[in-house]
mmCIF file of C-alpha atoms in Angstrom:
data_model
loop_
_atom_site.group_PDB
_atom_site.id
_atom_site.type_symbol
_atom_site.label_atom_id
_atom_site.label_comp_id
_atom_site.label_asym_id
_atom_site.label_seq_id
_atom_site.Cartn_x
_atom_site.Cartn_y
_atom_site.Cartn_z
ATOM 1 C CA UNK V 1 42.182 -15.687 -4.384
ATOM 2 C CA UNK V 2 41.362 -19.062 -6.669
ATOM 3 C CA UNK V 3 42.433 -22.058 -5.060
ATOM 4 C CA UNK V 4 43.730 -24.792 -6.905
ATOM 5 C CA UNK V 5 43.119 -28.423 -5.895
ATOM 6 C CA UNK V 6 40.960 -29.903 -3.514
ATOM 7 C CA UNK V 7 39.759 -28.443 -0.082
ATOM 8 C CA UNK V 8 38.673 -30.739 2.351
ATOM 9 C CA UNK V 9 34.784 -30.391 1.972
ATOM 10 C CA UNK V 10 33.273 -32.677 5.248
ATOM 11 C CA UNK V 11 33.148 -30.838 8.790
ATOM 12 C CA UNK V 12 36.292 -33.143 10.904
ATOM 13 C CA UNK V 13 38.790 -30.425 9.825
ATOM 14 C CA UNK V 14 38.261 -28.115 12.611
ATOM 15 C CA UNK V 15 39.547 -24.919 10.780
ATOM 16 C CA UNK V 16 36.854 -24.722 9.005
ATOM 17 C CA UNK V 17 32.860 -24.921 9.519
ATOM 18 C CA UNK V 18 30.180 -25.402 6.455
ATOM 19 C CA UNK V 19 27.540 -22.323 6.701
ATOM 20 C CA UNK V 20 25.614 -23.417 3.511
ATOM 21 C CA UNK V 21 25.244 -26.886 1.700
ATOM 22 C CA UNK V 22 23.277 -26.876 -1.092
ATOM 23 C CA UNK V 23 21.768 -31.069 -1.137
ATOM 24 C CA UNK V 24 19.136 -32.246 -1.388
ATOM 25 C CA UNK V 25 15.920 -30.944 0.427
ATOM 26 C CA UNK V 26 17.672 -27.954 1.637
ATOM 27 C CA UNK V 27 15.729 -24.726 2.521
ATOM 28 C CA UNK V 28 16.335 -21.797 0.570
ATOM 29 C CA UNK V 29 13.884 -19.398 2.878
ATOM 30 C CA UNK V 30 17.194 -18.254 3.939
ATOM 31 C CA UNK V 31 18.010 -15.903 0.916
ATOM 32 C CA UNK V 32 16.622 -13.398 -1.074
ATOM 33 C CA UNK V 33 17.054 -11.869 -4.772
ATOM 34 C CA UNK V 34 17.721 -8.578 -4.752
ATOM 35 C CA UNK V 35 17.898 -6.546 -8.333
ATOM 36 C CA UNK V 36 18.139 -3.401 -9.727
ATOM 37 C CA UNK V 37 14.424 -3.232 -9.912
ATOM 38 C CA UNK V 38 14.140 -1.729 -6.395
ATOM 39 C CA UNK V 39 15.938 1.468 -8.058
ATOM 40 C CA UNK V 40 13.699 0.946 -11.420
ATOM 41 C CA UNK V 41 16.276 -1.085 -13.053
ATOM 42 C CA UNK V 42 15.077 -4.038 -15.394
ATOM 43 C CA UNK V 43 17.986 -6.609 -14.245
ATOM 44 C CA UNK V 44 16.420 -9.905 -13.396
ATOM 45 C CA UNK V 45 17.737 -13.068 -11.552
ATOM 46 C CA UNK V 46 16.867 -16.377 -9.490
ATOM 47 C CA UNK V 47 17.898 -18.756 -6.922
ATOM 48 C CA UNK V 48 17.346 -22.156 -7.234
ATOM 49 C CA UNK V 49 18.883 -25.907 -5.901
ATOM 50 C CA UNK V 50 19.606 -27.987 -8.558
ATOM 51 C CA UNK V 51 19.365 -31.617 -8.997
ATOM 52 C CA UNK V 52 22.919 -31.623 -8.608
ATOM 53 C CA UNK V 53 23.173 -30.839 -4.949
ATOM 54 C CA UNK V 54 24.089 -27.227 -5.762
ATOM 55 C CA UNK V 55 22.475 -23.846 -5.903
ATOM 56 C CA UNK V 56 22.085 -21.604 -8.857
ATOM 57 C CA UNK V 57 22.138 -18.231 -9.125
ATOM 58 C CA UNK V 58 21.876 -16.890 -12.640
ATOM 59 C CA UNK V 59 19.726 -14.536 -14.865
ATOM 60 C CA UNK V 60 19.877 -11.181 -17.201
ATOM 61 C CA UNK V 61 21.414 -8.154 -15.957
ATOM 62 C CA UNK V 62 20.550 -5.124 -17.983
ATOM 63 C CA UNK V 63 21.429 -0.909 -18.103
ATOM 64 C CA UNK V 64 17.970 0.625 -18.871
ATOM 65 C CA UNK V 65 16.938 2.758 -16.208
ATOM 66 C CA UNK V 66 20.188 3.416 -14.511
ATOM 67 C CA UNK V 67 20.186 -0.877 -13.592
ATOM 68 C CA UNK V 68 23.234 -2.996 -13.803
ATOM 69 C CA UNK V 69 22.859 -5.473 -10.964
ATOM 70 C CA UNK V 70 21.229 -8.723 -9.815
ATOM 71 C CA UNK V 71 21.908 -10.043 -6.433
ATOM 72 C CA UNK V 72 21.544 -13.000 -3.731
ATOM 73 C CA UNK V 73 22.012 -12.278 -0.052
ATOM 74 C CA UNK V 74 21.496 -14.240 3.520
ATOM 75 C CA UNK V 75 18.743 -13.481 5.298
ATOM 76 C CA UNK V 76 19.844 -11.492 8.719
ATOM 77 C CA UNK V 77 21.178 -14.339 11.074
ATOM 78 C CA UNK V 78 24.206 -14.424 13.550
ATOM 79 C CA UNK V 79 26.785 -16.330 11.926
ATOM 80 C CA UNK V 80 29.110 -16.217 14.675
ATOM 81 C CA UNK V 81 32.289 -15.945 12.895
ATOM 82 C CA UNK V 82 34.855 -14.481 15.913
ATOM 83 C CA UNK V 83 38.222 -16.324 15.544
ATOM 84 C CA UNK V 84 37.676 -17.002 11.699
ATOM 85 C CA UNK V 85 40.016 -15.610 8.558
ATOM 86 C CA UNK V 86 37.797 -15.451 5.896
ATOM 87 C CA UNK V 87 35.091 -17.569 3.540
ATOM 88 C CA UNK V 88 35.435 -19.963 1.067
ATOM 89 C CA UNK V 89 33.445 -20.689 -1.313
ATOM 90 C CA UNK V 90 33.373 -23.404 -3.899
ATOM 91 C CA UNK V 91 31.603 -22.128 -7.340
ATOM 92 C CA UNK V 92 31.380 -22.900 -11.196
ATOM 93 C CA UNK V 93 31.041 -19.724 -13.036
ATOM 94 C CA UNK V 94 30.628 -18.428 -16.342
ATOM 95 C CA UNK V 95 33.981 -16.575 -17.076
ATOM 96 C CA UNK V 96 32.357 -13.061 -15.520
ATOM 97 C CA UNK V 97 33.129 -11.210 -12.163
ATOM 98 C CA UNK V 98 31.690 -11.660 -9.293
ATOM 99 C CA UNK V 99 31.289 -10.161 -5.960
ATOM 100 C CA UNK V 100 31.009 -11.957 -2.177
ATOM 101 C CA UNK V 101 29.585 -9.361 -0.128
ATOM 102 C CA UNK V 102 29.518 -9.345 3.787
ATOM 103 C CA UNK V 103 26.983 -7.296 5.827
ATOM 104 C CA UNK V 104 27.181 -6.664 9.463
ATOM 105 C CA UNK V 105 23.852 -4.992 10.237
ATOM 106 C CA UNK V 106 20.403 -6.321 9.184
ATOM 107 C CA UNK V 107 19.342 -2.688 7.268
ATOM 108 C CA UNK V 108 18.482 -3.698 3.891
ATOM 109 C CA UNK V 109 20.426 -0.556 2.566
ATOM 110 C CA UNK V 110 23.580 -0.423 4.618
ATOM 111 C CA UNK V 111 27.139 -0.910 4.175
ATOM 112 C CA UNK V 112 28.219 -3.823 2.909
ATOM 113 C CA UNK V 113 32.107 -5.349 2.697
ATOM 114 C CA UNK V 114 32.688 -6.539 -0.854
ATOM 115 C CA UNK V 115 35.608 -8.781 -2.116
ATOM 116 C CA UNK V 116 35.445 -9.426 -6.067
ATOM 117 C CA UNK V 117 36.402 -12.672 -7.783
ATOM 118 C CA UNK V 118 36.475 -14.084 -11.293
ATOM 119 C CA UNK V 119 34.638 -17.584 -12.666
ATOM 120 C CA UNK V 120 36.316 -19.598 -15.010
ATOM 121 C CA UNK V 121 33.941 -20.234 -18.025
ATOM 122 C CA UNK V 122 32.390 -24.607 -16.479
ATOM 123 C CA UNK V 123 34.801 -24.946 -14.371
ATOM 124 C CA UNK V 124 35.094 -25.638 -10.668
ATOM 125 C CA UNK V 125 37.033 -23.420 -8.860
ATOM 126 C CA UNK V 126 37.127 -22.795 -4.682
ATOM 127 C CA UNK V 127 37.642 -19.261 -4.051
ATOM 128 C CA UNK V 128 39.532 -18.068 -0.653
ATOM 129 C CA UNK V 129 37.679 -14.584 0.851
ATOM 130 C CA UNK V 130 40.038 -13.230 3.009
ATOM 131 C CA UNK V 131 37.771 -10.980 5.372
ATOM 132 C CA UNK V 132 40.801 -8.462 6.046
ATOM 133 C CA UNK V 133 40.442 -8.138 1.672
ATOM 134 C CA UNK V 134 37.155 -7.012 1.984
ATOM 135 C CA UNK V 135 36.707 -3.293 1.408
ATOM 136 C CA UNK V 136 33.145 -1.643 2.727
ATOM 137 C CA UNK V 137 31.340 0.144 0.358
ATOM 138 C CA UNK V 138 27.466 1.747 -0.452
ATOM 139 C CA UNK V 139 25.686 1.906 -3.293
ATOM 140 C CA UNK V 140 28.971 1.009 -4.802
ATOM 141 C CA UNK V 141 30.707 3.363 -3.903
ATOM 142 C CA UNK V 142 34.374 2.369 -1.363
ATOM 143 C CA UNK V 143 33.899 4.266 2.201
ATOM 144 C CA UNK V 144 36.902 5.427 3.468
ATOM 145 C CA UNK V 145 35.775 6.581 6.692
ATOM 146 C CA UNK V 146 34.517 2.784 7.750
ATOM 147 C CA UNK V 147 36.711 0.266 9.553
ATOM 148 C CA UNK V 148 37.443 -3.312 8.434
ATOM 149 C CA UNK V 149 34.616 -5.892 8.655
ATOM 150 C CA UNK V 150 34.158 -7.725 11.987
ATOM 151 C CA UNK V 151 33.456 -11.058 11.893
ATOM 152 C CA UNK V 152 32.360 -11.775 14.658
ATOM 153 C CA UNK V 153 29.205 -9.119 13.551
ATOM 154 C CA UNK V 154 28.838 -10.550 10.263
ATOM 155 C CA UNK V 155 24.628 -11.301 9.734
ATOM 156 C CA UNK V 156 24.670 -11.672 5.733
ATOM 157 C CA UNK V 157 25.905 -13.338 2.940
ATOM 158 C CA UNK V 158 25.684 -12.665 -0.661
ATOM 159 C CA UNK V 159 26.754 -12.729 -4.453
ATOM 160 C CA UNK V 160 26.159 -9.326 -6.812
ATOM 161 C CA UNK V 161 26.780 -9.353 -10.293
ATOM 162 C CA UNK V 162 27.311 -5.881 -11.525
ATOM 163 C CA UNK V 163 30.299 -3.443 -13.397
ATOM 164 C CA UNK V 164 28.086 -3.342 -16.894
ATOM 165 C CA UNK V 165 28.394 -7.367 -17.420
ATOM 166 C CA UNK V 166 25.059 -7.108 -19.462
ATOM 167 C CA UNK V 167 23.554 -10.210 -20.657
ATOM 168 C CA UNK V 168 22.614 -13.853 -19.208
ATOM 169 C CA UNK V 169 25.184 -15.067 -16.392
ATOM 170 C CA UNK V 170 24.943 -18.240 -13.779
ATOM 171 C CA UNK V 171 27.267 -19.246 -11.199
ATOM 172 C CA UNK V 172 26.501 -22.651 -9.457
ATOM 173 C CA UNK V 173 27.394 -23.119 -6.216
ATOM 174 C CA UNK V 174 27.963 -26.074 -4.217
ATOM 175 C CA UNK V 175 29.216 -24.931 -0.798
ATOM 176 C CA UNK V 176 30.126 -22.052 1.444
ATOM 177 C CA UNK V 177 32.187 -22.094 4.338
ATOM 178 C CA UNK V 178 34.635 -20.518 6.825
ATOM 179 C CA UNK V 179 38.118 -21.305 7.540
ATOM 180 C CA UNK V 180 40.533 -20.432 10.215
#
């Protein structure tokens, strides 16, 4: 779900609480690329602040050797999330699809909750996650057998790029929070 307008982006609105800011001297030891390579894909991506006070995720995602994905993700850390809806995130995309992804284990090859959403081609857009929209799946594949994401267990975040969207892509991001 796109938002359109303004969401209040400073911490005195107490339905919602700022997990990631991307200013200036921020830390990004808290995520981690993860591509296609570790399946012998060629995909290939980075993570970067910007002098913008945003972060940038962008790269080349490629087929060859059964690849097709690039990927950001949280490292494992207790979020503490019980009592909140869903994420929002505030992003300028490149017209491609996109997927948030939740994970509430710290496996590196578990389930994961994903909830897919469209960039507009430059232009700003704040995108509403609702966690009960979030369907689990592995390896890409929906599990039918898995209940709905906790979040109150929630330990990582992340982006994916994937569905055959070959070629260069970049989604900036400027903030990441969760709402009541």
């Amino acid at each position: 779900m796109v938002l359109n307008g303004n969401v209040n982006s400073n911490n005195t609105d107490s339905h919602e609480i700022t997990l990631f800011d991307f200013g200036p001297l921020k830390n990004m030891n808290d995520w981690l690329i993860v591509n296609d390579g570790v399946m012998g894909g060629l995909s290939s991506s980075r993570f970067v602040l910007s002098d913008r006070n945003t972060a940038v995720f962008s790269g080349n995602v490629r087929l060859e050797n059964n690849g097709g994905f690039a990927s950001v993700r949280t490292r494992a850390m207790q979020f503490q999330l019980d009592g909140y809806k869903g994420i929002l995130i505030r992003v300028k995309g490149d017209g491609k699809k996109y997927q948030f992804r939740l994970r509430t284990n710290d496996r590196f090859d578990g389930v994961s909750y994903r909830y897919h959403f469209e960039t507009q081609n430059n232009q700003w857009q704040t995108v509403a996650i609702p966690f009960d929209e979030c369907v689990p799946v592995f390896r890409g594949r929906i599990l039918r057998d898995v209940g709905p994401v906790s979040p109150k267990d929630i330990q990582e975040l992340g982006i994916l790029i994937s569905d055959e969207q070959t070629g260069e892509f970049q989604l900036e991001i400027q903030w990441i929070k969760a709402y009541k």
